[in-house]
PDB file of C-alpha atoms in Angstrom:
ATOM      1  CA  MET A   1      -6.471 -23.233  79.980  1.00 52.00           C
ATOM      2  CA  ASN A   2      -3.510 -23.223  82.335  1.00 57.00           C
ATOM      3  CA  ILE A   3      -5.174 -22.448  85.722  1.00 53.00           C
ATOM      4  CA  THR A   4      -1.854 -22.090  87.565  1.00 55.00           C
ATOM      5  CA  ARG A   5      -0.593 -19.544  85.038  1.00 54.00           C
ATOM      6  CA  THR A   6      -3.910 -17.640  85.231  1.00 55.00           C
ATOM      7  CA  ILE A   7      -3.789 -17.436  89.035  1.00 50.00           C
ATOM      8  CA  MET A   8      -0.158 -16.364  89.130  1.00 51.00           C
ATOM      9  CA  GLY A   9      -0.910 -13.690  86.574  1.00 57.00           C
ATOM     10  CA  ASN A  10      -3.576 -12.095  88.792  1.00 61.00           C
ATOM     11  CA  LEU A  11      -1.828 -10.067  91.496  1.00 60.00           C
ATOM     12  CA  ARG A  12      -4.927  -9.726  93.691  1.00 66.00           C
ATOM     13  CA  VAL A  13      -5.439 -13.480  93.788  1.00 59.00           C
ATOM     14  CA  VAL A  14      -1.793 -14.006  94.717  1.00 59.00           C
ATOM     15  CA  LEU A  15      -2.026 -11.503  97.584  1.00 67.00           C
ATOM     16  CA  TRP A  16      -5.230 -13.122  98.802  1.00 66.00           C
ATOM     17  CA  LEU A  17      -3.588 -16.552  98.861  1.00 65.00           C
ATOM     18  CA  ILE A  18      -0.597 -15.180 100.779  1.00 66.00           C
ATOM     19  CA  MET A  19      -2.884 -13.589 103.397  1.00 70.00           C
ATOM     20  CA  LEU A  20      -4.914 -16.790 103.718  1.00 66.00           C
ATOM     21  CA  ILE A  21      -1.812 -18.900 104.266  1.00 66.00           C
ATOM     22  CA  GLY A  22      -0.469 -16.354 106.777  1.00 63.00           C
ATOM     23  CA  ALA A  23      -3.738 -16.373 108.710  1.00 65.00           C
ATOM     24  CA  LEU A  24      -3.761 -20.164 108.888  1.00 59.00           C
ATOM     25  CA  VAL A  25      -0.214 -20.140 110.223  1.00 59.00           C
ATOM     26  CA  ALA A  26      -1.086 -17.472 112.804  1.00 62.00           C
ATOM     27  CA  ILE A  27      -4.116 -19.219 114.293  1.00 57.00           C
ATOM     28  CA  SER A  28      -2.515 -22.678 114.024  1.00 60.00           C
ATOM     29  CA  PRO A  29      -5.698 -24.771 113.819  1.00 61.00           C
ATOM     30  CA  THR A  30      -5.359 -28.274 115.257  1.00 63.00           C
ATOM     31  CA  TYR A  31      -7.676 -31.172 115.870  1.00 56.00           C
ATOM     32  CA  GLY A  32      -7.621 -33.257 119.021  1.00 60.00           C
ATOM     33  CA  GLY A  33      -9.838 -35.116 121.432  1.00 60.00           C
ATOM     34  CA  ASP A  34     -11.744 -31.925 122.256  1.00 59.00           C
ATOM     35  CA  GLY A  35     -12.318 -31.106 118.608  1.00 59.00           C
ATOM     36  CA  PHE A  36     -10.822 -28.213 116.715  1.00 53.00           C
ATOM     37  CA  SER A  37      -8.707 -25.658 118.575  1.00 57.00           C
ATOM     38  CA  SER A  38      -6.606 -22.679 117.540  1.00 54.00           C
ATOM     39  CA  ASN A  39      -4.814 -19.563 118.760  1.00 52.00           C
ATOM     40  CA  LEU A  40      -7.880 -17.501 117.875  1.00 51.00           C
ATOM     41  CA  GLU A  41      -9.229 -15.506 120.873  1.00 49.00           C
ATOM     42  CA  PHE A  42     -12.856 -14.473 120.843  1.00 44.00           C
ATOM     43  CA  GLY A  43     -14.163 -11.205 122.301  1.00 41.00           C
ATOM     44  CA  ILE A  44     -12.874  -7.661 122.481  1.00 41.00           C
ATOM     45  CA  GLU A  45     -10.243  -6.426 124.863  1.00 44.00           C
ATOM     46  CA  ILE A  46     -10.745  -2.754 125.609  1.00 45.00           C
ATOM     47  CA  GLU A  47      -7.816  -0.733 126.837  1.00 54.00           C
ATOM     48  CA  GLY A  48      -7.597   2.850 127.971  1.00 56.00           C
ATOM     49  CA  GLY A  49     -10.585   5.036 128.794  1.00 65.00           C
ATOM     50  CA  SER A  50     -11.321   7.986 131.031  1.00 77.00           C
ATOM     51  CA  THR A  51     -12.368   8.511 134.623  1.00 83.00           C
ATOM     52  CA  ILE A  52     -14.261  11.577 135.796  1.00 85.00           C
ATOM     53  CA  ILE A  53     -14.217  12.493 139.495  1.00 87.00           C
ATOM     54  CA  LEU A  54     -17.102  14.711 140.628  1.00 87.00           C
ATOM     55  CA  GLU A  55     -17.373  16.606 143.914  1.00 88.00           C
ATOM     56  CA  LEU A  56     -20.698  18.184 144.803  1.00 90.00           C
ATOM     57  CA  GLN A  57     -20.523  21.757 146.054  1.00 92.00           C
ATOM     58  CA  GLY A  58     -21.810  22.493 149.524  1.00 94.00           C
ATOM     59  CA  ASN A  59     -20.877  22.857 153.172  1.00 96.00           C
ATOM     60  CA  LEU A  60     -21.698  20.964 156.334  1.00 97.00           C
ATOM     61  CA  VAL A  61     -22.209  23.500 159.112  1.00 97.00           C
ATOM     62  CA  GLN A  62     -22.908  23.426 162.832  1.00 97.00           C
ATOM     63  CA  LEU A  63     -23.790  26.672 164.576  1.00 95.00           C
ATOM     64  CA  GLN A  64     -25.094  28.232 167.750  1.00 96.00           C
ATOM     65  CA  GLY A  65     -27.453  31.174 167.997  1.00 97.00           C
ATOM     66  CA  GLU A  66     -30.463  32.349 169.982  1.00 97.00           C
ATOM     67  CA  ARG A  67     -33.642  31.309 168.227  1.00 97.00           C
ATOM     68  CA  ASP A  68     -35.778  34.315 169.209  1.00 97.00           C
ATOM     69  CA  LEU A  69     -33.300  36.920 167.974  1.00 96.00           C
ATOM     70  CA  ILE A  70     -32.777  35.039 164.719  1.00 97.00           C
ATOM     71  CA  VAL A  71     -36.503  34.784 164.018  1.00 98.00           C
ATOM     72  CA  GLU A  72     -37.009  38.461 164.821  1.00 97.00           C
ATOM     73  CA  HIS A  73     -34.191  39.424 162.466  1.00 97.00           C
ATOM     74  CA  LEU A  74     -35.489  37.237 159.643  1.00 97.00           C
ATOM     75  CA  ILE A  75     -39.017  38.624 159.878  1.00 97.00           C
ATOM     76  CA  GLU A  76     -37.934  42.253 160.099  1.00 97.00           C
ATOM     77  CA  GLN A  77     -35.521  41.831 157.203  1.00 96.00           C
ATOM     78  CA  SER A  78     -38.001  40.101 154.911  1.00 96.00           C
ATOM     79  CA  ALA A  79     -41.240  41.900 155.833  1.00 96.00           C
ATOM     80  CA  GLU A  80     -39.534  45.272 156.401  1.00 95.00           C
ATOM     81  CA  VAL A  81     -41.445  45.916 159.625  1.00 96.00           C
ATOM     82  CA  ASP A  82     -40.457  46.587 163.239  1.00 96.00           C
ATOM     83  CA  ILE A  83     -41.645  43.935 165.671  1.00 97.00           C
ATOM     84  CA  THR A  84     -41.269  43.458 169.428  1.00 96.00           C
ATOM     85  CA  LYS A  85     -41.113  40.171 171.289  1.00 97.00           C
ATOM     86  CA  VAL A  86     -43.926  39.764 173.812  1.00 97.00           C
ATOM     87  CA  SER A  87     -43.277  36.251 175.088  1.00 97.00           C
ATOM     88  CA  SER A  88     -41.787  32.905 174.111  1.00 96.00           C
ATOM     89  CA  ASN A  89     -41.442  29.281 175.129  1.00 97.00           C
ATOM     90  CA  ASP A  90     -39.707  26.228 173.672  1.00 95.00           C
ATOM     91  CA  GLU A  91     -42.221  25.976 170.844  1.00 96.00           C
ATOM     92  CA  THR A  92     -43.490  29.472 170.030  1.00 97.00           C
ATOM     93  CA  ILE A  93     -42.608  33.162 170.021  1.00 98.00           C
ATOM     94  CA  THR A  94     -45.183  35.948 170.174  1.00 98.00           C
ATOM     95  CA  TYR A  95     -44.458  39.378 168.709  1.00 97.00           C
ATOM     96  CA  SER A  96     -46.365  42.630 168.634  1.00 97.00           C
ATOM     97  CA  VAL A  97     -46.483  45.040 165.714  1.00 96.00           C
ATOM     98  CA  ASP A  98     -48.196  48.339 165.002  1.00 94.00           C
ATOM     99  CA  ASP A  99     -51.281  48.002 162.805  1.00 93.00           C
ATOM    100  CA  LEU A 100     -51.044  44.255 162.235  1.00 95.00           C
ATOM    101  CA  ALA A 101     -53.790  44.286 159.604  1.00 94.00           C
ATOM    102  CA  SER A 102     -51.684  46.391 157.234  1.00 95.00           C
ATOM    103  CA  VAL A 103     -48.598  44.149 157.440  1.00 96.00           C
ATOM    104  CA  LYS A 104     -50.217  40.760 157.974  1.00 96.00           C
ATOM    105  CA  ASN A 105     -49.617  39.632 154.405  1.00 96.00           C
ATOM    106  CA  ASP A 106     -45.967  40.705 154.529  1.00 97.00           C
ATOM    107  CA  ILE A 107     -45.417  38.758 157.745  1.00 97.00           C
ATOM    108  CA  THR A 108     -47.135  35.704 156.271  1.00 97.00           C
ATOM    109  CA  LEU A 109     -44.778  35.745 153.293  1.00 96.00           C
ATOM    110  CA  ALA A 110     -41.801  36.289 155.595  1.00 96.00           C
ATOM    111  CA  THR A 111     -42.581  33.210 157.710  1.00 96.00           C
ATOM    112  CA  THR A 112     -43.355  30.505 155.148  1.00 96.00           C
ATOM    113  CA  TRP A 113     -40.703  28.342 156.851  1.00 96.00           C
ATOM    114  CA  ALA A 114     -42.677  28.338 160.133  1.00 96.00           C
ATOM    115  CA  THR A 115     -46.295  28.265 161.329  1.00 96.00           C
ATOM    116  CA  THR A 116     -47.792  31.675 162.094  1.00 97.00           C
ATOM    117  CA  THR A 117     -51.092  32.668 163.705  1.00 97.00           C
ATOM    118  CA  PHE A 118     -52.456  36.205 164.095  1.00 97.00           C
ATOM    119  CA  ASP A 119     -54.472  38.108 166.685  1.00 96.00           C
ATOM    120  CA  GLU A 120     -55.526  41.340 165.014  1.00 94.00           C
ATOM    121  CA  ASP A 121     -57.410  42.530 168.093  1.00 94.00           C
ATOM    122  CA  GLU A 122     -54.173  42.511 170.084  1.00 96.00           C
ATOM    123  CA  ASN A 123     -51.906  43.394 167.147  1.00 96.00           C
ATOM    124  CA  THR A 124     -49.820  40.313 167.885  1.00 97.00           C
ATOM    125  CA  PHE A 125     -48.772  37.223 165.994  1.00 97.00           C
ATOM    126  CA  THR A 126     -47.290  33.946 167.169  1.00 97.00           C
ATOM    127  CA  VAL A 127     -44.651  31.965 165.329  1.00 98.00           C
ATOM    128  CA  GLU A 128     -44.313  28.241 165.974  1.00 98.00           C
ATOM    129  CA  VAL A 129     -40.686  27.448 165.195  1.00 97.00           C
ATOM    130  CA  THR A 130     -37.858  25.221 166.407  1.00 97.00           C
ATOM    131  CA  VAL A 131     -34.234  26.154 166.905  1.00 97.00           C
ATOM    132  CA  ASN A 132     -33.230  24.043 163.909  1.00 97.00           C
ATOM    133  CA  GLN A 133     -35.806  25.734 161.690  1.00 97.00           C
ATOM    134  CA  ALA A 134     -34.500  29.141 162.692  1.00 97.00           C
ATOM    135  CA  HIS A 135     -30.884  28.133 162.099  1.00 98.00           C
ATOM    136  CA  ALA A 136     -31.666  26.562 158.729  1.00 98.00           C
ATOM    137  CA  GLN A 137     -33.551  29.629 157.524  1.00 97.00           C
ATOM    138  CA  LEU A 138     -30.770  31.932 158.696  1.00 98.00           C
ATOM    139  CA  LEU A 139     -28.170  29.911 156.778  1.00 98.00           C
ATOM    140  CA  SER A 140     -30.368  29.985 153.693  1.00 97.00           C
ATOM    141  CA  SER A 141     -30.823  33.727 154.051  1.00 96.00           C
ATOM    142  CA  VAL A 142     -27.108  34.542 154.272  1.00 96.00           C
ATOM    143  CA  THR A 143     -26.291  32.279 151.301  1.00 96.00           C
ATOM    144  CA  ASN A 144     -28.771  33.848 148.875  1.00 93.00           C
ATOM    145  CA  GLY A 145     -31.492  31.252 149.285  1.00 94.00           C
ATOM    146  CA  SER A 146     -29.362  28.106 149.191  1.00 95.00           C
ATOM    147  CA  LYS A 147     -31.113  24.856 150.019  1.00 95.00           C
ATOM    148  CA  VAL A 148     -30.395  23.943 153.648  1.00 97.00           C
ATOM    149  CA  THR A 149     -31.151  20.502 155.046  1.00 96.00           C
ATOM    150  CA  LEU A 150     -30.558  18.953 158.453  1.00 97.00           C
ATOM    151  CA  VAL A 151     -28.503  15.779 157.956  1.00 96.00           C
ATOM    152  CA  SER A 152     -26.721  13.200 160.068  1.00 94.00           C
ATOM    153  CA  PHE A 153     -22.970  12.817 159.602  1.00 93.00           C
ATOM    154  CA  GLU A 154     -20.306  11.300 161.849  1.00 90.00           C
ATOM    155  CA  ASP A 155     -22.881  10.641 164.587  1.00 92.00           C
ATOM    156  CA  ALA A 156     -23.884  14.304 164.747  1.00 95.00           C
ATOM    157  CA  GLU A 157     -26.410  16.661 163.190  1.00 96.00           C
ATOM    158  CA  TRP A 158     -25.208  19.129 160.577  1.00 98.00           C
ATOM    159  CA  PHE A 159     -26.828  21.659 158.310  1.00 98.00           C
ATOM    160  CA  GLU A 160     -26.037  20.842 154.704  1.00 97.00           C
ATOM    161  CA  VAL A 161     -25.840  24.129 152.801  1.00 97.00           C
ATOM    162  CA  ARG A 162     -25.929  23.581 149.027  1.00 95.00           C
ATOM    163  CA  ARG A 163     -24.028  26.771 148.322  1.00 92.00           C
ATOM    164  CA  SER A 164     -22.095  27.166 145.070  1.00 88.00           C
ATOM    165  CA  LEU A 165     -18.572  28.523 145.137  1.00 88.00           C
ATOM    166  CA  THR A 166     -17.880  31.950 143.723  1.00 88.00           C
ATOM    167  CA  GLU A 167     -15.338  32.307 140.912  1.00 90.00           C
ATOM    168  CA  GLU A 168     -12.862  33.697 143.425  1.00 92.00           C
ATOM    169  CA  GLU A 169     -13.384  30.726 145.739  1.00 91.00           C
ATOM    170  CA  GLU A 170     -12.940  28.273 142.857  1.00 89.00           C
ATOM    171  CA  GLN A 171      -9.529  29.826 142.304  1.00 91.00           C
ATOM    172  CA  MET A 172      -8.728  29.778 146.015  1.00 93.00           C
ATOM    173  CA  ILE A 173      -9.639  26.124 146.456  1.00 88.00           C
ATOM    174  CA  ASN A 174      -7.000  25.189 143.880  1.00 88.00           C
ATOM    175  CA  GLU A 175      -4.347  27.191 145.695  1.00 92.00           C
ATOM    176  CA  MET A 176      -5.125  26.274 149.318  1.00 94.00           C
ATOM    177  CA  THR A 177      -5.080  23.094 151.340  1.00 93.00           C
ATOM    178  CA  ARG A 178      -8.431  21.745 152.464  1.00 92.00           C
ATOM    179  CA  ASP A 179      -7.876  23.017 156.016  1.00 94.00           C
ATOM    180  CA  GLU A 180      -6.907  26.475 154.773  1.00 96.00           C
ATOM    181  CA  PHE A 181      -9.975  26.737 152.575  1.00 95.00           C
ATOM    182  CA  GLU A 182     -12.290  25.588 155.349  1.00 95.00           C
ATOM    183  CA  GLU A 183     -10.722  28.223 157.597  1.00 96.00           C
ATOM    184  CA  HIS A 184     -11.570  30.797 154.928  1.00 95.00           C
ATOM    185  CA  LEU A 185     -15.162  29.537 154.820  1.00 95.00           C
ATOM    186  CA  LEU A 186     -15.431  29.789 158.603  1.00 95.00           C
ATOM    187  CA  GLY A 187     -14.475  33.437 158.415  1.00 95.00           C
ATOM    188  CA  TRP A 188     -16.907  34.033 155.556  1.00 95.00           C
ATOM    189  CA  TYR A 189     -19.840  32.505 157.442  1.00 96.00           C
ATOM    190  CA  ASP A 190     -19.002  34.397 160.631  1.00 95.00           C
ATOM    191  CA  GLU A 191     -18.978  37.632 158.647  1.00 95.00           C
ATOM    192  CA  GLN A 192     -22.364  36.888 157.089  1.00 96.00           C
ATOM    193  CA  LEU A 193     -23.978  35.767 160.352  1.00 97.00           C
ATOM    194  CA  GLY A 194     -22.731  38.705 162.393  1.00 95.00           C
ATOM    195  CA  ASP A 195     -23.927  38.672 166.003  1.00 95.00           C
ATOM    196  CA  LEU A 196     -26.863  36.369 165.283  1.00 97.00           C
ATOM    197  CA  ALA A 197     -24.996  33.058 165.322  1.00 97.00           C
ATOM    198  CA  THR A 198     -21.551  31.494 165.438  1.00 96.00           C
ATOM    199  CA  VAL A 199     -20.290  28.578 163.358  1.00 97.00           C
ATOM    200  CA  THR A 200     -18.873  25.926 165.681  1.00 97.00           C
ATOM    201  CA  ALA A 201     -17.808  23.412 163.015  1.00 97.00           C
ATOM    202  CA  LEU A 202     -17.586  23.329 159.231  1.00 97.00           C
ATOM    203  CA  GLN A 203     -16.596  20.903 156.500  1.00 95.00           C
ATOM    204  CA  ASN A 204     -16.385  21.793 152.834  1.00 95.00           C
ATOM    205  CA  ARG A 205     -18.392  18.854 151.527  1.00 94.00           C
ATOM    206  CA  VAL A 206     -21.919  17.516 151.270  1.00 94.00           C
ATOM    207  CA  SER A 207     -23.280  14.608 153.262  1.00 94.00           C
ATOM    208  CA  PRO A 208     -22.680  10.989 152.193  1.00 94.00           C
ATOM    209  CA  GLN A 209     -26.440  10.630 151.716  1.00 94.00           C
ATOM    210  CA  THR A 210     -26.490  13.448 149.162  1.00 93.00           C
ATOM    211  CA  THR A 211     -23.500  12.002 147.314  1.00 93.00           C
ATOM    212  CA  GLN A 212     -25.124   8.569 147.179  1.00 93.00           C
ATOM    213  CA  GLU A 213     -28.458   9.968 146.012  1.00 92.00           C
ATOM    214  CA  THR A 214     -26.716  11.937 143.264  1.00 91.00           C
ATOM    215  CA  ARG A 215     -24.784   8.829 142.211  1.00 90.00           C
ATOM    216  CA  ASP A 216     -28.059   6.919 141.900  1.00 91.00           C
ATOM    217  CA  ILE A 217     -29.569   9.708 139.787  1.00 90.00           C
ATOM    218  CA  LEU A 218     -26.538   9.751 137.468  1.00 86.00           C
ATOM    219  CA  SER A 219     -26.608   5.985 137.137  1.00 86.00           C
ATOM    220  CA  THR A 220     -30.323   6.031 136.305  1.00 87.00           C
ATOM    221  CA  LYS A 221     -29.887   8.745 133.672  1.00 84.00           C
ATOM    222  CA  LEU A 222     -27.011   6.852 132.051  1.00 81.00           C
ATOM    223  CA  ASN A 223     -29.184   3.744 132.045  1.00 80.00           C
ATOM    224  CA  TYR A 224     -31.948   5.643 130.234  1.00 79.00           C
ATOM    225  CA  LEU A 225     -29.366   6.669 127.628  1.00 78.00           C
ATOM    226  CA  GLY A 226     -28.429   3.039 127.050  1.00 75.00           C
ATOM    227  CA  LEU A 227     -25.165   3.333 128.981  1.00 73.00           C
ATOM    228  CA  ALA A 228     -25.967   0.960 131.820  1.00 69.00           C
ATOM    229  CA  ASP A 229     -22.484  -0.609 131.712  1.00 76.00           C
ATOM    230  CA  ILE A 230     -20.721   2.611 132.745  1.00 80.00           C
ATOM    231  CA  PRO A 231     -19.698   2.234 136.421  1.00 85.00           C
ATOM    232  CA  VAL A 232     -20.800   5.077 138.703  1.00 86.00           C
ATOM    233  CA  LYS A 233     -19.653   4.812 142.309  1.00 88.00           C
ATOM    234  CA  THR A 234     -18.801   6.892 145.351  1.00 91.00           C
ATOM    235  CA  ILE A 235     -15.252   7.002 146.697  1.00 89.00           C
ATOM    236  CA  SER A 236     -13.259   8.547 149.556  1.00 87.00           C
ATOM    237  CA  ASP A 237     -15.867   8.155 152.293  1.00 87.00           C
ATOM    238  CA  ASN A 238     -18.685   9.096 149.904  1.00 89.00           C
ATOM    239  CA  ARG A 239     -17.060  12.448 149.221  1.00 88.00           C
ATOM    240  CA  TYR A 240     -16.669  12.047 145.458  1.00 90.00           C
ATOM    241  CA  ILE A 241     -18.497  10.369 142.577  1.00 91.00           C
ATOM    242  CA  GLU A 242     -16.368   8.424 140.106  1.00 88.00           C
ATOM    243  CA  VAL A 243     -17.615   7.767 136.565  1.00 86.00           C
ATOM    244  CA  GLU A 244     -15.580   5.434 134.348  1.00 82.00           C
ATOM    245  CA  PHE A 245     -15.846   5.655 130.560  1.00 73.00           C
ATOM    246  CA  ALA A 246     -14.086   2.583 129.139  1.00 65.00           C
ATOM    247  CA  ALA A 247     -12.083   3.143 125.943  1.00 52.00           C
ATOM    248  CA  THR A 248     -13.293   6.747 125.759  1.00 50.00           C
ATOM    249  CA  GLU A 249     -10.982   9.715 125.815  1.00 48.00           C
ATOM    250  CA  LEU A 250     -11.756  12.491 128.295  1.00 44.00           C
ATOM    251  CA  GLU A 251     -12.709  14.958 125.545  1.00 51.00           C
ATOM    252  CA  GLN A 252     -15.351  12.547 124.251  1.00 51.00           C
ATOM    253  CA  ALA A 253     -16.584  11.605 127.734  1.00 49.00           C
TER     254      ALA A 253
END
């Protein structure tokens, strides 16, 4: 049997031989003092990918307002009763109310954010509350129950209000500069607070601590999903969270 003629007559074998010879030429295997070497590179080089930038919604707020008036307003609004201040000091405020026994439960529910004691014989109740507690509860009240936390930022204390933007505000934030939008928020808060308190400073962001904690949560969840190699980091003075998906298009990420 003529082996050469048989091979040349089989097109697939011919193509295979051509590819083999081409591959050998491409990798150029050589032998030297260090053993075999070639142009073959091991590993995978990944190009492209997507980056997602996340900004948590919320505001940092500083405000001024008289504690006693704020507490009175909050109780009357929530319990739907009329109360009168009897006395107060730096730690407590005492109020009187008609027929305390009939509204005691309502007042208890209205002051879960403070410590309240009752004197039914005198028809009075005493609320142990700080200025910060009163301010935090007021901010929560005017933002439909948003979570409000006292945080430290730029060597000062701020109230972090985890308030979501309305659809209108989401449109506005894309059309305004940061300063313009924060000016809008100042006006909005002043309108909601009325005569009870005044916002003295505001930033449309959450605290660095909250951003870092959220980054850690995201990183942990990705790790649980087997995606531990996806970088999750904070950027721009801990204002944003950046998530990098290597070799993944944005639609897939």
